[in-house]
CSV table of N, CA and C in Angstrom, one decimal:
chain,number,residue,atom,x,y,z
A,1,MET,N,111.4,110.3,97.8
A,1,MET,CA,111.0,109.7,96.5
A,1,MET,C,112.2,109.9,95.6
A,2,LYS,N,112.5,108.8,94.9
A,2,LYS,CA,113.6,108.8,93.9
A,2,LYS,C,113.1,109.2,92.6
A,3,LYS,N,113.9,110.1,91.9
A,3,LYS,CA,113.7,110.5,90.6
A,3,LYS,C,114.9,110.2,89.8
A,4,TYR,N,114.7,110.0,88.5
A,4,TYR,CA,115.9,109.6,87.6
A,4,TYR,C,116.0,110.7,86.5
A,5,PHE,N,117.3,111.0,86.2
A,5,PHE,CA,117.5,112.0,85.2
A,5,PHE,C,118.6,111.5,84.2
A,6,MET,N,118.5,111.9,82.9
A,6,MET,CA,119.5,111.6,82.0
A,6,MET,C,120.8,112.4,82.3
A,7,LYS,N,121.9,111.8,82.4
A,7,LYS,CA,123.1,112.5,82.8
A,7,LYS,C,123.5,113.6,81.8
A,8,ASP,N,123.4,113.3,80.5
A,8,ASP,CA,123.9,114.2,79.5
A,8,ASP,C,122.9,115.4,79.3
A,9,SER,N,121.6,115.2,79.4
A,9,SER,CA,120.7,116.3,79.2
A,9,SER,C,120.0,116.9,80.5
A,10,GLY,N,120.1,116.1,81.5
A,10,GLY,CA,119.4,116.5,82.8
A,10,GLY,C,117.9,116.3,82.7
A,11,GLU,N,117.4,115.7,81.7
A,11,GLU,CA,116.0,115.5,81.5
A,11,GLU,C,115.5,114.5,82.5
A,12,GLU,N,114.3,114.8,83.2
A,12,GLU,CA,113.8,113.9,84.1
A,12,GLU,C,113.1,112.7,83.4
A,13,LEU,N,113.3,111.5,83.9
A,13,LEU,CA,112.7,110.3,83.2
A,13,LEU,C,111.5,109.8,84.1
A,14,LYS,N,110.5,109.4,83.4
A,14,LYS,CA,109.3,108.8,84.1
A,14,LYS,C,109.2,107.4,83.4
A,15,PHE,N,108.7,106.5,84.2
A,15,PHE,CA,108.6,105.1,83.7
A,15,PHE,C,107.6,105.2,82.5
A,16,GLY,N,108.0,104.5,81.4
A,16,GLY,CA,107.2,104.5,80.2
A,16,GLY,C,107.8,105.5,79.2
A,17,ASP,N,108.6,106.4,79.6
A,17,ASP,CA,109.2,107.3,78.6
A,17,ASP,C,110.1,106.5,77.6
A,18,MET,N,110.2,106.9,76.4
A,18,MET,CA,111.1,106.3,75.4
A,18,MET,C,112.4,107.0,75.6
A,19,ILE,N,113.5,106.2,75.7
A,19,ILE,CA,114.8,106.7,75.8
A,19,ILE,C,115.7,106.1,74.7
A,20,GLU,N,116.7,106.9,74.2
A,20,GLU,CA,117.6,106.4,73.2
A,20,GLU,C,119.0,106.2,73.9
A,21,LEU,N,119.5,105.0,73.8
A,21,LEU,CA,120.8,104.7,74.4
A,21,LEU,C,121.8,104.6,73.3
A,22,ASP,N,123.0,105.1,73.5
A,22,ASP,CA,124.1,105.1,72.5
A,22,ASP,C,125.3,104.4,73.2
A,23,PHE,N,125.5,103.2,72.8
A,23,PHE,CA,126.7,102.4,73.3
A,23,PHE,C,127.8,102.3,72.3
A,24,THR,N,128.0,103.4,71.5
A,24,THR,CA,129.0,103.4,70.5
A,24,THR,C,130.4,103.5,71.2
A,25,LYS,N,131.4,102.7,70.8
A,25,LYS,CA,132.7,102.7,71.4
A,25,LYS,C,133.7,102.3,70.3
A,26,ASP,N,135.0,102.8,70.5
A,26,ASP,CA,136.1,102.4,69.6
A,26,ASP,C,136.6,101.1,70.1
A,27,THR,N,136.9,100.2,69.1
A,27,THR,CA,137.4,98.9,69.3
A,27,THR,C,138.9,99.0,69.3
A,28,SER,N,139.5,97.9,69.8
A,28,SER,CA,141.0,97.8,69.8
A,28,SER,C,141.7,97.8,68.5
A,29,ASP,N,140.9,97.4,67.4
A,29,ASP,CA,141.5,97.4,66.1
A,29,ASP,C,141.3,98.7,65.3
A,30,GLY,N,140.8,99.7,66.0
A,30,GLY,CA,140.7,101.1,65.4
A,30,GLY,C,139.4,101.3,64.8
A,31,HIS,N,138.5,100.4,64.8
A,31,HIS,CA,137.1,100.6,64.3
A,31,HIS,C,136.2,101.1,65.3
A,32,THR,N,135.1,101.7,64.9
A,32,THR,CA,134.1,102.1,65.8
A,32,THR,C,132.9,101.2,65.8
A,33,CYS,N,132.5,100.7,66.9
A,33,CYS,CA,131.4,99.8,67.1
A,33,CYS,C,130.2,100.6,67.5
A,34,HIS,N,129.1,100.6,66.6
A,34,HIS,CA,127.9,101.4,66.9
A,34,HIS,C,126.8,100.6,67.4
A,35,HIS,N,126.3,100.9,68.5
A,35,HIS,CA,125.2,100.2,69.1
A,35,HIS,C,124.2,101.3,69.6
A,36,HIS,N,123.0,101.4,69.0
A,36,HIS,CA,122.0,102.3,69.4
A,36,HIS,C,120.8,101.5,69.8
A,37,LEU,N,120.1,101.9,70.8
A,37,LEU,CA,119.0,101.2,71.3
A,37,LEU,C,117.9,102.2,71.8
A,38,GLU,N,116.7,102.0,71.3
A,38,GLU,CA,115.6,102.8,71.7
A,38,GLU,C,114.6,101.9,72.5
A,39,CYS,N,114.3,102.3,73.7
A,39,CYS,CA,113.5,101.5,74.6
A,39,CYS,C,112.7,102.3,75.6
A,40,LYS,N,111.8,101.7,76.2
A,40,LYS,CA,111.0,102.4,77.3
A,40,LYS,C,111.8,102.3,78.6
A,41,PHE,N,111.7,103.4,79.3
A,41,PHE,CA,112.4,103.4,80.6
A,41,PHE,C,111.5,102.7,81.6
A,42,ILE,N,112.1,101.5,82.1
A,42,ILE,CA,111.3,100.7,83.1
A,42,ILE,C,112.2,100.4,84.3
A,43,PRO,N,111.6,100.1,85.4
A,43,PRO,CA,112.4,99.8,86.6
A,43,PRO,C,113.5,98.8,86.5
A,44,GLY,N,113.4,97.8,85.6
A,44,GLY,CA,114.4,96.8,85.5
A,44,GLY,C,115.7,97.3,84.8
A,45,LEU,N,115.6,98.4,84.1
A,45,LEU,CA,116.8,99.0,83.5
A,45,LEU,C,117.6,99.9,84.4
A,46,ILE,N,117.1,100.3,85.5
A,46,ILE,CA,117.7,101.3,86.4
A,46,ILE,C,119.1,100.8,86.8
A,47,PRO,N,119.3,99.6,87.4
A,47,PRO,CA,120.7,99.2,87.8
A,47,PRO,C,121.7,99.3,86.7
A,48,MET,N,121.4,98.8,85.5
A,48,MET,CA,122.3,98.9,84.4
A,48,MET,C,122.6,100.3,83.9
A,49,LEU,N,121.6,101.1,83.9
A,49,LEU,CA,121.7,102.5,83.4
A,49,LEU,C,122.6,103.3,84.4
A,50,LEU,N,122.4,103.0,85.7
A,50,LEU,CA,123.2,103.7,86.7
A,50,LEU,C,124.7,103.2,86.6
A,51,GLU,N,124.8,101.9,86.5
A,51,GLU,CA,126.2,101.4,86.4
A,51,GLU,C,127.0,101.9,85.1
A,52,GLN,N,126.2,102.1,84.0
A,52,GLN,CA,126.9,102.6,82.8
A,52,GLN,C,127.0,104.1,82.9
A,53,GLY,N,126.5,104.8,83.9
A,53,GLY,CA,126.6,106.2,84.0
A,53,GLY,C,125.7,107.0,83.0
A,54,ILE,N,124.6,106.4,82.6
A,54,ILE,CA,123.7,107.0,81.6
A,54,ILE,C,122.7,107.9,82.3
A,55,ILE,N,122.3,107.4,83.5
A,55,ILE,CA,121.3,108.2,84.3
A,55,ILE,C,121.9,108.4,85.7
A,56,GLU,N,121.2,109.4,86.4
A,56,GLU,CA,121.6,109.6,87.8
A,56,GLU,C,120.3,109.6,88.6
A,57,GLU,N,120.5,109.2,89.8
A,57,GLU,CA,119.3,109.1,90.7
A,57,GLU,C,119.4,110.2,91.8
A,58,LYS,N,118.3,110.9,92.0
A,58,LYS,CA,118.2,111.9,93.0
A,58,LYS,C,117.1,111.6,94.0
A,59,GLU,N,117.3,111.9,95.2
A,59,GLU,CA,116.2,111.6,96.2
A,59,GLU,C,115.5,113.0,96.5
A,60,PHE,N,114.2,112.9,96.4
A,60,PHE,CA,113.4,114.1,96.7
A,60,PHE,C,112.5,113.8,97.9
A,61,GLU,N,112.2,114.9,98.7
A,61,GLU,CA,111.3,114.7,99.8
A,61,GLU,C,109.9,114.8,99.2
A,62,ASN,N,109.0,113.9,99.5
A,62,ASN,CA,107.6,113.9,99.0
A,62,ASN,C,106.8,114.9,99.8
A,63,LYS,N,106.5,116.1,99.2
A,63,LYS,CA,105.8,117.1,100.0
A,63,LYS,C,104.3,116.8,99.9
A,64,ASN,N,103.9,116.0,99.0
A,64,ASN,CA,102.4,115.7,98.9
A,64,ASN,C,102.1,114.5,99.7
A,65,ASN,N,101.1,114.6,100.6
A,65,ASN,CA,100.8,113.5,101.5
A,65,ASN,C,100.1,112.3,100.7
A,66,ASP,N,99.5,112.6,99.6
A,66,ASP,CA,98.9,111.6,98.8
A,66,ASP,C,100.0,110.8,98.1
A,67,THR,N,99.9,109.5,98.3
A,67,THR,CA,100.9,108.6,97.6
A,67,THR,C,100.3,108.3,96.3
A,68,PRO,N,101.1,107.9,95.3
A,68,PRO,CA,100.5,107.4,94.0
A,68,PRO,C,99.5,106.3,94.2
A,69,ASP,N,99.7,105.5,95.2
A,69,ASP,CA,98.8,104.3,95.5
A,69,ASP,C,97.5,104.9,95.9
A,70,ASP,N,97.4,105.9,96.7
A,70,ASP,CA,96.1,106.5,97.1
A,70,ASP,C,95.4,107.1,95.9
A,71,ASN,N,96.1,107.7,95.0
A,71,ASN,CA,95.5,108.3,93.8
A,71,ASN,C,95.0,107.1,92.9
A,72,CYS,N,95.8,106.1,92.8
A,72,CYS,CA,95.3,105.0,92.0
A,72,CYS,C,94.1,104.3,92.6
A,73,LEU,N,94.1,104.1,93.9
A,73,LEU,CA,93.0,103.5,94.6
A,73,LEU,C,91.7,104.3,94.4
A,74,GLU,N,91.8,105.6,94.5
A,74,GLU,CA,90.7,106.5,94.3
A,74,GLU,C,90.2,106.5,92.9
A,75,THR,N,91.1,106.5,91.9
A,75,THR,CA,90.7,106.4,90.5
A,75,THR,C,90.1,105.0,90.2
A,76,ALA,N,90.6,103.9,90.8
A,76,ALA,CA,90.1,102.6,90.6
A,76,ALA,C,88.7,102.5,91.1
A,77,GLN,N,88.4,103.1,92.3
A,77,GLN,CA,87.1,103.1,92.9
A,77,GLN,C,86.1,103.9,92.0
A,78,MET,N,86.5,105.0,91.5
A,78,MET,CA,85.6,105.7,90.6
A,78,MET,C,85.3,104.9,89.3
A,79,ILE,N,86.3,104.2,88.8
A,79,ILE,CA,86.1,103.4,87.6
A,79,ILE,C,85.1,102.3,87.9
A,80,MET,N,85.3,101.6,89.1
A,80,MET,CA,84.5,100.5,89.4
A,80,MET,C,83.0,101.0,89.6
A,81,SER,N,82.9,102.1,90.3
A,81,SER,CA,81.5,102.7,90.5
A,81,SER,C,80.9,103.0,89.1
A,82,THR,N,81.6,103.5,88.2
A,82,THR,CA,81.1,103.8,86.9
A,82,THR,C,80.7,102.5,86.2
A,83,LEU,N,81.5,101.5,86.3
A,83,LEU,CA,81.2,100.2,85.6
A,83,LEU,C,80.0,99.6,86.2
A,84,GLU,N,79.8,99.7,87.5
A,84,GLU,CA,78.6,99.2,88.1
A,84,GLU,C,77.3,99.9,87.6
A,85,ILE,N,77.4,101.2,87.5
A,85,ILE,CA,76.3,102.0,87.0
A,85,ILE,C,76.0,101.6,85.5
A,86,ILE,N,77.0,101.4,84.7
A,86,ILE,CA,76.8,101.0,83.3
A,86,ILE,C,76.2,99.6,83.3
A,87,ALA,N,76.7,98.7,84.1
A,87,ALA,CA,76.2,97.3,84.1
A,87,ALA,C,74.7,97.3,84.5
A,88,ASN,N,74.3,98.1,85.5
A,88,ASN,CA,72.9,98.2,85.9
A,88,ASN,C,72.1,98.8,84.7
A,89,LYS,N,72.6,99.8,84.0
A,89,LYS,CA,71.8,100.3,82.9
A,89,LYS,C,71.7,99.3,81.8
A,90,VAL,N,72.7,98.5,81.5
A,90,VAL,CA,72.7,97.5,80.5
A,90,VAL,C,71.6,96.4,80.9
A,91,LYS,N,71.6,96.0,82.1
A,91,LYS,CA,70.7,95.0,82.6
A,91,LYS,C,69.2,95.5,82.5
A,92,GLN,N,69.0,96.8,82.8
A,92,GLN,CA,67.7,97.4,82.6
A,92,GLN,C,67.3,97.4,81.2
A,93,MET,N,68.2,97.8,80.3
A,93,MET,CA,67.9,97.8,78.9
A,93,MET,C,67.6,96.4,78.4
A,94,ASP,N,68.4,95.4,78.8
A,94,ASP,CA,68.2,94.0,78.4
A,94,ASP,C,66.8,93.5,78.8
A,95,ASP,N,66.4,93.9,80.1
A,95,ASP,CA,65.0,93.5,80.6
A,95,ASP,C,64.0,94.1,79.7
A,96,LYS,N,64.1,95.4,79.3
A,96,LYS,CA,63.1,96.1,78.5
A,96,LYS,C,63.1,95.5,77.1
A,97,ILE,N,64.2,95.1,76.5
A,97,ILE,CA,64.3,94.4,75.2
A,97,ILE,C,63.5,93.1,75.3
A,98,THR,N,63.8,92.4,76.4
A,98,THR,CA,63.1,91.1,76.5
A,98,THR,C,61.6,91.3,76.6
A,99,ASP,N,61.1,92.3,77.3
A,99,ASP,CA,59.7,92.6,77.4
A,99,ASP,C,59.1,93.0,76.0
A,100,LEU,N,59.9,93.8,75.3
A,100,LEU,CA,59.4,94.3,74.0
A,100,LEU,C,59.4,93.1,73.0
A,101,ASN,N,60.3,92.2,73.1
A,101,ASN,CA,60.3,91.0,72.2
A,101,ASN,C,59.0,90.1,72.5
A,102,LYS,N,58.7,90.0,73.8
A,102,LYS,CA,57.5,89.3,74.1
A,102,LYS,C,56.2,89.9,73.5
A,103,ILE,N,56.2,91.3,73.6
A,103,ILE,CA,55.0,92.0,73.1
A,103,ILE,C,55.0,91.8,71.5
A,104,VAL,N,56.1,91.9,70.9
A,104,VAL,CA,56.2,91.7,69.4
A,104,VAL,C,55.7,90.3,69.0
A,105,LYS,N,56.1,89.3,69.8
A,105,LYS,CA,55.7,87.9,69.5
A,105,LYS,C,54.2,87.8,69.6
A,106,LYS,N,53.6,88.4,70.7
A,106,LYS,CA,52.2,88.3,70.9
A,106,LYS,C,51.5,89.0,69.7
A,107,LEU,N,52.0,90.2,69.3
A,107,LEU,CA,51.3,90.9,68.2
A,107,LEU,C,51.4,90.1,66.9
A,108,GLN,N,52.6,89.5,66.7
A,108,GLN,CA,52.7,88.7,65.5
A,108,GLN,C,51.8,87.5,65.5
A,109,HIS,N,51.7,86.9,66.7
A,109,HIS,CA,50.8,85.7,66.8
A,109,HIS,C,49.3,86.2,66.6
A,110,ASN,N,48.9,87.3,67.2
A,110,ASN,CA,47.6,87.8,67.0
A,110,ASN,C,47.3,88.2,65.5
A,111,ALA,N,48.3,88.8,64.9
A,111,ALA,CA,48.2,89.2,63.5
A,111,ALA,C,48.0,88.0,62.6
A,112,THR,N,48.7,86.9,62.8
A,112,THR,CA,48.6,85.7,62.0
A,112,THR,C,47.3,85.0,62.3
A,113,LYS,N,46.7,85.1,63.5
A,113,LYS,CA,45.5,84.5,63.8
A,113,LYS,C,44.3,85.2,63.1
A,114,SER,N,44.4,86.5,63.1
A,114,SER,CA,43.3,87.2,62.4
A,114,SER,C,43.4,87.3,60.9
A,115,ALA,N,44.5,86.9,60.4
A,115,ALA,CA,44.6,86.9,58.9
A,115,ALA,C,44.0,85.8,58.2
């Protein structure tokens, strides 16, 4: 499993982390050109950040047999199960509300008849 670290601080980066990039450099005419960028660390930035020497890549052996995909699948299945339970409860409540509305209409009809 590959992990990425900021070269200057050694801080491990995870996708979605906010990173601050400093591309400040001296120009040929003696001025300093300041370029600061704050952005999220995403996979698409990796080649550029490696090329610029801002991050370094290290390979680690995955000691955990569960892959992130397995964890995501398990979590997704739990969410889907919970959503099904909620949907069933909402359907039951909707049926009860429909029945109650019918009873209320009958009562209103009977009340207007006897008045």
